Amino acid sequence: VTQADPTLLATLADDLGAVAFVVDADAEGHFAQLKSRAARLLDVKLRFEATRGDAAPPLVVIAGGTNVGKSTIFNWVVGEAVASSSPLARHTKAPTVYVHKEEVADLGGSFLSSYDRLRLEDKSDPARERSEGAGAEAYFLLTHTRDDLRGVVLVDSPDIDSTHARNREVAEDLLFLADAVLFVATPEKYNDQLCVDYMRQAVELRKRLTCVLNKGAEAPVASDVREVLLPGLGGESHFLELPYTPNPDPATDAAFRADLAAEVLQPREGAATLRAAALAGARSELARLVGELVARQREELAELDRIRSEVTLVADAGRDDYERFLTNMEFYELDQVYERVLKEFRIPVLDHVYDGIRGAIGFVSTNFSRLVSGRAPADKRNVKLEARSEKDRLKIKELLGTARAAVNELPERHSQVLREAAPAWVDGLATPEPEEFNRQIDTFIERAFAASERWIEVQTREHVELIEKHPKLKVALKTVKGVLQIGFGLLSAKLTGGFGPWDVLIGTAAQAAVKPIIEAAGGHVHYQTIKTDFVKERAELLRDLVGESVASPLVDRLPEGVSPERLERLGVALDHLRERVS
Ligand SMILES: Nc1nc2c(ncn2[C@@H]2O[C@H](COP(=O)(O)OP(=O)(O)OP(=O)(O)O)[C@@H](O)[C@H]2O)c(=O)[nH]1
Ligand SMILES: [Mg+2]
């Protein structure tokens, strides 16, 4: 018997226990069932086998539908009425494990470890209904000192056709546990899907399978079982037919009882091979189940990751859009830097001249006429600033709306197995309360304003330092004081779009004065660079806003998905399981 590394199995049990599927996703129930099967198969068979000695006796489980005569057959093998039987269906409620006193040590703590072990005191115990909420399932242990029955552990089990999920799990656990299965069928039940499926599973799990046709079947039924049903299972199986016995006597000396006992005790021959086959079958089935679970977890994770990364892309796109928008806007913040530079050097700025020239970038002729006529309104500058911030506000609103719509579409668009779960994630996110929406925008504007203030501060200092370091510039600045306002306007024009018609209109004197300043700072490129940096920083603030207001509300609702480390470990365990079965 090749045993797996117990630590590996313990880790696998841990990881399987932690496997969780996205709520409401497609086939969630199916995968929850696979998980339960895998966890039980691991616990009941692989972990048990990892602690079981090589010489331990094989387990023979008597299974079948209700009322077919399992307990009766159990008693025939033992030769006494140790198991309670009844004409009423679903009589046996809990398994009875029948083992020789000296072999009970082989059923250590990891034998049916999730079950309570109860000593069988009264033969009617297994037929008693356990009280509601009794906790774990239980099995009864009955030891004997019969040397003729030594070498196998016999299990009488409840039926396999209960409608209760818990009972069906018990039946499945016992199937997982078995090294050999004695499947009891009757003429009425032998062809039921449930019976056929059970026997097929026993074969797939590489258990030694014997089908016992009980209660005296007619010849055509017997040959149907022997020639059609059993060969159709796709593996080796054995067949035994029992005659109809009016009042079954456990100790009958009819020949069939000896045949039955011989068949049930047969696993004693070549027990090691038998157990190795059952263990290999369990391992290969566990590999299949874990493989499916891992594939599903990967799928879920991939879909969740995809949604998350698409959310990031939407936020990035919003930032880029805003960056383009700002790049195309006049660069007022930089103008403020120059205003402060001039103040630093106590150079008066004629506001209307200044404004006139600044406004000229887009509206050359109108503003020029205003400039020369001196009729530029005193609050023009504020009007422009307000217009600009209104435009900005509208843009941000638009960007947030676009981003929100795009983000909320993502779960639906990028989910397949998670499709059914997706609507719940975006539920209620489509339209935020207007107050909330405005609050989000105001928050952004406050942050943007504060960022501008800091930026103007820094840039002013840098430009003052620049001029201080170049005495020639200072001199130039002083000598052109009178025309500086015009020169400044030219500078502004240059920064926001390069030279235009103003180059000609303003004249060469101002141009000559401003030129060295621009050149000392690094030329036109320098100003383009600081504008780019400023715009980038502002666009990042917008990205933060999209992140907080649009991305996080969805991302926070997305299920975590399996942790990559756990998935990795499950993959490793899977490789081990597959290696050992190949
Ligand atoms: N006449 C006759 N009755 C049988 C035979 N085998 C079993 N029975 C009867 O069928 C009924 C059910 O038998 P059990 O052994 O309790 O059946 P079971 O499969 O253990 O049933 P549950 O534990 O309820 O799932 C009992 O009344 C048995 O006496 C048989 O070969 N001939
Ligand atoms: Mg029974």
CSV table of C-alpha atoms in Angstrom, one decimal, residues 242-578:
chain,number,residue,atom,x,y,z
A,242,LEU,CA,-29.4,-15.8,-3.0
A,243,PRO,CA,-32.6,-17.9,-3.0
A,244,TYR,CA,-35.8,-16.6,-1.6
A,245,THR,CA,-35.9,-17.6,2.1
A,246,PRO,CA,-39.4,-17.3,3.8
A,247,ASN,CA,-38.1,-16.7,7.3
A,248,PRO,CA,-34.5,-15.8,7.2
A,249,ASP,CA,-32.6,-17.7,9.8
A,250,PRO,CA,-29.1,-16.2,10.5
A,251,ALA,CA,-27.7,-19.6,11.4
A,252,THR,CA,-29.3,-21.6,8.6
A,253,ASP,CA,-27.2,-24.4,7.3
A,254,ALA,CA,-28.4,-23.9,3.7
A,255,ALA,CA,-25.6,-24.0,1.2
A,256,PHE,CA,-26.1,-20.4,0.1
A,257,ARG,CA,-25.0,-19.1,3.5
A,258,ALA,CA,-21.6,-20.8,3.1
A,259,ASP,CA,-21.2,-19.4,-0.4
A,260,LEU,CA,-22.2,-16.0,0.9
A,261,ALA,CA,-19.7,-16.1,3.8
A,262,ALA,CA,-16.9,-17.3,1.4
A,263,GLU,CA,-17.6,-14.4,-0.9
A,264,VAL,CA,-17.7,-11.8,1.9
A,265,LEU,CA,-14.5,-13.2,3.5
A,266,GLN,CA,-12.7,-13.5,0.1
A,267,PRO,CA,-10.9,-10.2,0.5
A,268,ARG,CA,-8.7,-11.8,3.1
A,269,GLU,CA,-6.8,-13.4,0.2
A,270,GLY,CA,-4.5,-10.8,-1.4
A,271,ALA,CA,-5.7,-8.2,1.1
A,272,ALA,CA,-2.7,-5.9,0.4
A,273,THR,CA,-3.4,-5.8,-3.4
A,274,LEU,CA,-7.1,-5.2,-2.7
A,275,ARG,CA,-6.4,-2.3,-0.4
A,276,ALA,CA,-3.7,-0.8,-2.7
A,277,ALA,CA,-6.2,-0.9,-5.6
A,278,ALA,CA,-8.9,0.8,-3.4
A,279,LEU,CA,-6.4,3.4,-2.3
A,280,ALA,CA,-5.2,4.1,-5.8
A,281,GLY,CA,-8.9,4.4,-6.9
A,282,ALA,CA,-9.5,6.9,-4.1
A,283,ARG,CA,-6.4,8.9,-5.0
A,284,SER,CA,-7.3,9.1,-8.6
A,285,GLU,CA,-10.9,10.2,-7.8
A,286,LEU,CA,-9.6,12.8,-5.4
A,287,ALA,CA,-7.2,14.0,-8.1
A,288,ARG,CA,-10.2,14.4,-10.4
A,289,LEU,CA,-12.2,16.2,-7.9
A,290,VAL,CA,-9.4,18.5,-6.8
A,291,GLY,CA,-8.6,19.1,-10.5
A,292,GLU,CA,-12.2,20.3,-11.1
A,293,LEU,CA,-12.2,22.5,-8.0
A,294,VAL,CA,-8.8,24.0,-8.9
A,295,ALA,CA,-10.0,24.7,-12.4
A,296,ARG,CA,-13.1,26.4,-11.1
A,297,GLN,CA,-11.2,28.4,-8.6
A,298,ARG,CA,-8.9,29.5,-11.3
A,299,GLU,CA,-11.8,30.5,-13.6
A,300,GLU,CA,-13.4,32.5,-10.8
A,301,LEU,CA,-10.2,34.2,-9.9
A,302,ALA,CA,-9.4,34.9,-13.6
A,303,GLU,CA,-12.8,36.6,-14.0
A,304,LEU,CA,-12.5,38.6,-10.8
A,305,ASP,CA,-9.0,39.7,-11.8
A,306,ARG,CA,-10.2,40.6,-15.2
A,307,ILE,CA,-12.9,42.8,-13.7
A,308,ARG,CA,-10.5,44.4,-11.3
A,309,SER,CA,-8.0,45.2,-14.0
A,310,GLU,CA,-10.7,46.5,-16.3
A,311,VAL,CA,-11.8,48.8,-13.5
A,312,THR,CA,-8.2,50.1,-13.3
A,313,LEU,CA,-8.2,50.7,-17.1
A,314,VAL,CA,-11.4,52.7,-16.8
A,315,ALA,CA,-9.9,54.9,-14.1
A,316,ASP,CA,-6.7,55.3,-16.2
A,317,ALA,CA,-8.8,56.3,-19.2
A,318,GLY,CA,-10.6,58.9,-17.1
A,319,ARG,CA,-7.3,60.3,-16.0
A,320,ASP,CA,-5.9,60.4,-19.6
A,321,ASP,CA,-9.0,62.1,-20.9
A,322,TYR,CA,-8.8,64.8,-18.2
A,323,GLU,CA,-5.1,65.2,-19.0
A,324,ARG,CA,-5.9,65.9,-22.6
A,325,PHE,CA,-8.6,68.3,-21.6
A,326,LEU,CA,-6.2,70.2,-19.3
A,327,THR,CA,-3.5,70.3,-21.9
A,328,ASN,CA,-5.9,72.1,-24.2
A,329,MET,CA,-6.8,74.6,-21.6
A,330,GLU,CA,-5.1,77.9,-21.1
A,331,PHE,CA,-2.6,77.7,-18.4
A,332,TYR,CA,-3.7,80.1,-15.7
A,333,GLU,CA,-1.8,78.7,-12.9
A,334,LEU,CA,1.5,79.5,-14.6
A,335,ASP,CA,0.3,83.0,-15.2
A,336,GLN,CA,-0.1,83.3,-11.5
A,337,VAL,CA,3.4,82.3,-11.0
A,338,TYR,CA,4.6,85.2,-13.1
A,339,GLU,CA,2.3,87.6,-11.4
A,340,ARG,CA,4.0,86.6,-8.1
A,341,VAL,CA,7.4,86.9,-9.7
A,342,LEU,CA,6.6,90.4,-10.7
A,343,LYS,CA,5.3,91.2,-7.3
A,344,GLU,CA,8.5,89.9,-5.8
A,345,PHE,CA,10.4,92.4,-7.9
A,346,ARG,CA,7.9,95.1,-7.1
A,347,ILE,CA,6.9,95.6,-10.7
A,348,PRO,CA,3.4,96.9,-11.0
A,349,VAL,CA,1.1,95.0,-13.3
A,350,LEU,CA,-1.6,96.9,-15.0
A,351,ASP,CA,-4.4,94.4,-14.6
A,352,HIS,CA,-6.4,95.3,-17.6
A,353,VAL,CA,-3.4,95.3,-19.9
A,354,TYR,CA,-2.3,92.0,-18.4
A,355,ASP,CA,-5.7,90.4,-18.7
A,356,GLY,CA,-6.2,91.8,-22.2
A,357,ILE,CA,-3.0,90.2,-23.4
A,358,ARG,CA,-3.7,86.9,-21.6
A,359,GLY,CA,-7.1,86.7,-23.1
A,360,ALA,CA,-5.6,87.4,-26.4
A,361,ILE,CA,-4.5,83.9,-26.9
A,362,GLY,CA,-7.8,82.8,-28.1
A,363,PHE,CA,-9.4,86.1,-29.0
A,364,VAL,CA,-6.7,88.2,-30.5
A,365,SER,CA,-8.5,90.9,-32.3
A,366,THR,CA,-11.3,91.6,-29.8
A,367,ASN,CA,-8.9,91.8,-26.9
A,368,PHE,CA,-6.4,93.8,-28.8
A,369,SER,CA,-9.0,96.5,-29.5
A,370,ARG,CA,-10.0,96.4,-25.8
A,371,LEU,CA,-6.4,96.7,-24.9
A,372,VAL,CA,-5.7,99.7,-27.0
A,373,SER,CA,-9.0,101.4,-26.1
A,374,GLY,CA,-8.3,100.5,-22.4
A,375,ARG,CA,-11.9,99.4,-21.9
A,376,ALA,CA,-11.2,95.9,-20.6
A,377,PRO,CA,-13.6,95.3,-17.7
A,378,ALA,CA,-11.8,95.2,-14.3
A,379,ASP,CA,-13.3,91.9,-13.3
A,380,LYS,CA,-12.5,90.2,-16.6
A,381,ARG,CA,-9.9,88.1,-15.0
A,382,ASN,CA,-12.4,86.7,-12.4
A,383,VAL,CA,-14.9,86.1,-15.1
A,384,LYS,CA,-12.4,84.1,-17.1
A,385,LEU,CA,-11.4,82.1,-14.0
A,386,GLU,CA,-15.0,81.4,-13.1
A,387,ALA,CA,-15.7,80.3,-16.7
A,388,ARG,CA,-12.7,78.1,-16.6
A,389,SER,CA,-13.6,76.4,-13.3
A,390,GLU,CA,-17.2,75.9,-14.5
A,391,LYS,CA,-15.8,74.2,-17.6
A,392,ASP,CA,-13.6,72.1,-15.4
A,393,ARG,CA,-16.5,71.2,-13.1
A,394,LEU,CA,-18.6,70.1,-16.1
A,395,LYS,CA,-15.7,68.0,-17.4
A,396,ILE,CA,-15.2,66.3,-14.1
A,397,LYS,CA,-18.9,65.5,-13.9
A,398,GLU,CA,-18.9,64.1,-17.4
A,399,LEU,CA,-15.8,62.0,-16.7
A,400,LEU,CA,-17.2,60.6,-13.5
A,401,GLY,CA,-20.5,59.8,-15.2
A,402,THR,CA,-18.7,58.1,-18.1
A,403,ALA,CA,-16.4,56.2,-15.7
A,404,ARG,CA,-19.3,55.1,-13.6
A,405,ALA,CA,-21.3,53.7,-16.5
A,406,ALA,CA,-18.2,51.9,-17.9
A,407,VAL,CA,-17.2,50.4,-14.5
A,408,ASN,CA,-20.7,49.2,-13.7
A,409,GLU,CA,-20.9,47.4,-17.1
A,410,LEU,CA,-17.7,45.4,-16.4
A,411,PRO,CA,-19.0,42.6,-14.2
A,412,GLU,CA,-21.6,41.6,-16.7
A,413,ARG,CA,-19.2,42.0,-19.6
A,414,HIS,CA,-16.3,40.1,-18.2
A,415,SER,CA,-18.0,37.2,-16.3
A,416,GLN,CA,-18.9,33.8,-17.5
A,417,VAL,CA,-19.1,31.4,-14.6
A,418,LEU,CA,-19.7,34.3,-12.4
A,419,ARG,CA,-22.4,35.8,-14.6
A,420,GLU,CA,-25.3,35.1,-12.3
A,421,ALA,CA,-23.5,36.6,-9.3
A,422,ALA,CA,-22.6,39.8,-11.1
A,423,PRO,CA,-25.9,41.8,-10.9
A,424,ALA,CA,-25.7,41.9,-7.1
A,425,TRP,CA,-22.3,43.6,-7.2
A,426,VAL,CA,-23.5,46.6,-9.2
A,427,ASP,CA,-26.9,46.8,-7.6
A,428,GLY,CA,-27.6,50.4,-6.5
A,429,LEU,CA,-24.3,51.7,-7.9
A,430,ALA,CA,-25.6,53.1,-11.1
A,431,THR,CA,-26.9,56.4,-9.8
A,432,PRO,CA,-25.5,58.0,-6.7
A,433,GLU,CA,-27.5,60.5,-4.7
A,434,PRO,CA,-27.0,64.0,-6.3
A,435,GLU,CA,-25.7,65.4,-3.0
A,436,GLU,CA,-23.2,62.7,-2.8
A,437,PHE,CA,-22.2,63.3,-6.4
A,438,ASN,CA,-21.7,67.0,-5.7
A,439,ARG,CA,-19.8,66.3,-2.6
A,440,GLN,CA,-17.4,64.0,-4.5
A,441,ILE,CA,-16.8,66.8,-7.1
A,442,ASP,CA,-16.3,69.4,-4.4
A,443,THR,CA,-13.8,67.2,-2.7
A,444,PHE,CA,-11.9,67.0,-5.9
A,445,ILE,CA,-12.0,70.8,-6.5
A,446,GLU,CA,-10.7,71.4,-3.0
A,447,ARG,CA,-7.8,69.1,-3.4
A,448,ALA,CA,-7.1,70.5,-6.8
A,449,PHE,CA,-7.1,74.0,-5.4
A,450,ALA,CA,-4.8,73.1,-2.6
A,451,ALA,CA,-2.5,71.4,-5.1
A,452,SER,CA,-2.4,74.5,-7.3
A,453,GLU,CA,-1.5,76.7,-4.3
A,454,ARG,CA,1.4,74.5,-3.4
A,455,TRP,CA,2.5,74.3,-7.0
A,456,ILE,CA,2.4,78.1,-7.5
A,457,GLU,CA,4.4,78.5,-4.3
A,458,VAL,CA,7.1,76.2,-5.5
A,459,GLN,CA,7.3,77.5,-9.0
A,460,THR,CA,7.4,81.1,-7.9
A,461,ARG,CA,10.3,80.4,-5.6
A,462,GLU,CA,12.1,78.6,-8.4
A,463,HIS,CA,11.6,81.4,-10.9
A,464,VAL,CA,12.6,84.1,-8.4
A,465,GLU,CA,15.7,82.1,-7.6
A,466,LEU,CA,16.4,81.8,-11.3
A,467,ILE,CA,16.3,85.5,-11.8
A,468,GLU,CA,18.3,86.2,-8.7
A,469,LYS,CA,21.0,83.9,-9.9
A,470,HIS,CA,21.3,85.8,-13.2
A,471,PRO,CA,22.1,89.4,-12.5
A,472,LYS,CA,21.7,90.2,-16.1
A,473,LEU,CA,18.1,89.1,-16.0
A,474,LYS,CA,17.5,91.3,-13.1
A,475,VAL,CA,18.9,94.3,-14.9
A,476,ALA,CA,16.9,93.4,-18.0
A,477,LEU,CA,13.8,93.2,-15.8
A,478,LYS,CA,14.4,96.6,-14.4
A,479,THR,CA,15.2,98.3,-17.7
A,480,VAL,CA,12.0,97.0,-19.3
A,481,LYS,CA,9.8,97.7,-16.3
A,482,GLY,CA,7.7,100.0,-18.3
A,483,VAL,CA,6.9,97.5,-21.0
A,484,LEU,CA,7.1,94.4,-18.9
A,485,GLN,CA,3.4,93.9,-18.6
A,486,ILE,CA,3.4,93.5,-22.3
A,487,GLY,CA,6.4,91.3,-22.1
A,488,PHE,CA,4.7,89.2,-19.5
A,489,GLY,CA,1.7,88.9,-21.7
A,490,LEU,CA,3.9,87.7,-24.4
A,491,LEU,CA,5.5,85.2,-22.1
A,492,SER,CA,2.1,84.0,-21.1
A,493,ALA,CA,1.2,83.6,-24.8
A,494,LYS,CA,4.3,81.7,-25.4
A,495,LEU,CA,3.7,79.3,-22.6
A,496,THR,CA,0.2,78.5,-23.5
A,497,GLY,CA,0.6,78.1,-27.2
A,498,GLY,CA,3.7,79.6,-28.5
A,499,PHE,CA,4.1,82.9,-30.3
A,500,GLY,CA,1.1,84.0,-32.3
A,501,PRO,CA,0.2,87.3,-34.0
A,502,TRP,CA,1.2,89.0,-30.7
A,503,ASP,CA,4.8,88.6,-31.5
A,504,VAL,CA,4.3,91.1,-34.2
A,505,LEU,CA,1.8,93.4,-32.4
A,506,ILE,CA,3.8,93.8,-29.2
A,507,GLY,CA,6.9,94.8,-30.8
A,508,THR,CA,10.5,94.0,-30.5
A,509,ALA,CA,11.4,95.9,-27.4
A,510,ALA,CA,9.4,93.7,-25.1
A,511,GLN,CA,10.3,90.6,-27.0
A,512,ALA,CA,14.0,91.5,-26.5
A,513,ALA,CA,13.5,91.9,-22.8
A,514,VAL,CA,11.6,88.6,-22.2
A,515,LYS,CA,13.7,86.5,-24.5
A,516,PRO,CA,16.7,86.2,-22.2
A,517,ILE,CA,14.5,85.3,-19.3
A,518,ILE,CA,12.9,82.5,-21.2
A,519,GLU,CA,16.2,81.3,-22.5
A,520,ALA,CA,17.8,81.4,-19.1
A,521,ALA,CA,15.1,79.2,-17.8
A,522,GLY,CA,15.7,76.6,-20.5
A,523,GLY,CA,13.7,78.0,-23.3
A,524,HIS,CA,10.2,77.1,-24.5
A,525,VAL,CA,10.7,73.5,-23.6
A,526,HIS,CA,11.1,74.3,-20.0
A,527,TYR,CA,7.7,75.8,-19.8
A,528,GLN,CA,6.1,73.0,-21.7
A,529,THR,CA,7.7,70.6,-19.2
A,530,ILE,CA,6.4,72.4,-16.2
A,531,LYS,CA,3.0,72.6,-17.7
A,532,THR,CA,3.0,68.9,-18.5
A,533,ASP,CA,4.1,68.1,-14.9
A,534,PHE,CA,1.4,70.3,-13.5
A,535,VAL,CA,-1.3,68.7,-15.7
A,536,LYS,CA,-0.1,65.2,-14.9
A,537,GLU,CA,-0.4,65.9,-11.2
A,538,ARG,CA,-3.9,67.3,-11.6
A,539,ALA,CA,-4.9,64.3,-13.7
A,540,GLU,CA,-3.7,62.0,-11.0
A,541,LEU,CA,-6.0,63.7,-8.6
A,542,LEU,CA,-8.8,63.0,-11.0
A,543,ARG,CA,-7.8,59.4,-11.1
A,544,ASP,CA,-7.9,59.3,-7.3
A,545,LEU,CA,-11.4,60.7,-7.5
A,546,VAL,CA,-12.6,58.0,-10.0
A,547,GLY,CA,-10.9,55.4,-7.7
A,548,GLU,CA,-12.8,56.5,-4.6
A,549,SER,CA,-16.1,57.4,-6.1
A,550,VAL,CA,-16.5,54.9,-8.9
A,551,ALA,CA,-14.0,52.0,-8.7
A,552,SER,CA,-13.9,51.3,-5.0
A,553,PRO,CA,-17.6,50.9,-4.5
A,554,LEU,CA,-17.6,48.1,-7.0
A,555,VAL,CA,-14.2,46.6,-6.2
A,556,ASP,CA,-15.1,46.5,-2.5
A,557,ARG,CA,-18.1,44.4,-3.3
A,558,LEU,CA,-16.2,41.9,-5.5
A,559,PRO,CA,-15.6,38.6,-3.7
A,560,GLU,CA,-11.9,38.0,-2.9
A,561,GLY,CA,-11.6,34.7,-4.8
A,562,VAL,CA,-9.1,32.1,-3.7
A,563,SER,CA,-5.7,33.3,-2.5
A,564,PRO,CA,-3.0,32.7,-5.0
A,565,GLU,CA,-0.9,30.8,-2.4
A,566,ARG,CA,-3.7,28.5,-1.6
A,567,LEU,CA,-4.3,27.9,-5.3
A,568,GLU,CA,-0.6,27.2,-5.7
A,569,ARG,CA,-0.6,24.7,-2.9
A,570,LEU,CA,-3.7,22.9,-4.3
A,571,GLY,CA,-1.9,22.7,-7.6
A,572,VAL,CA,1.1,21.1,-5.9
A,573,ALA,CA,-1.1,18.6,-4.0
A,574,LEU,CA,-2.8,17.8,-7.3
A,575,ASP,CA,0.5,17.0,-8.9
A,576,HIS,CA,1.3,14.7,-6.1
A,577,LEU,CA,-2.0,12.9,-6.3
A,578,ARG,CA,-1.6,12.5,-10.1
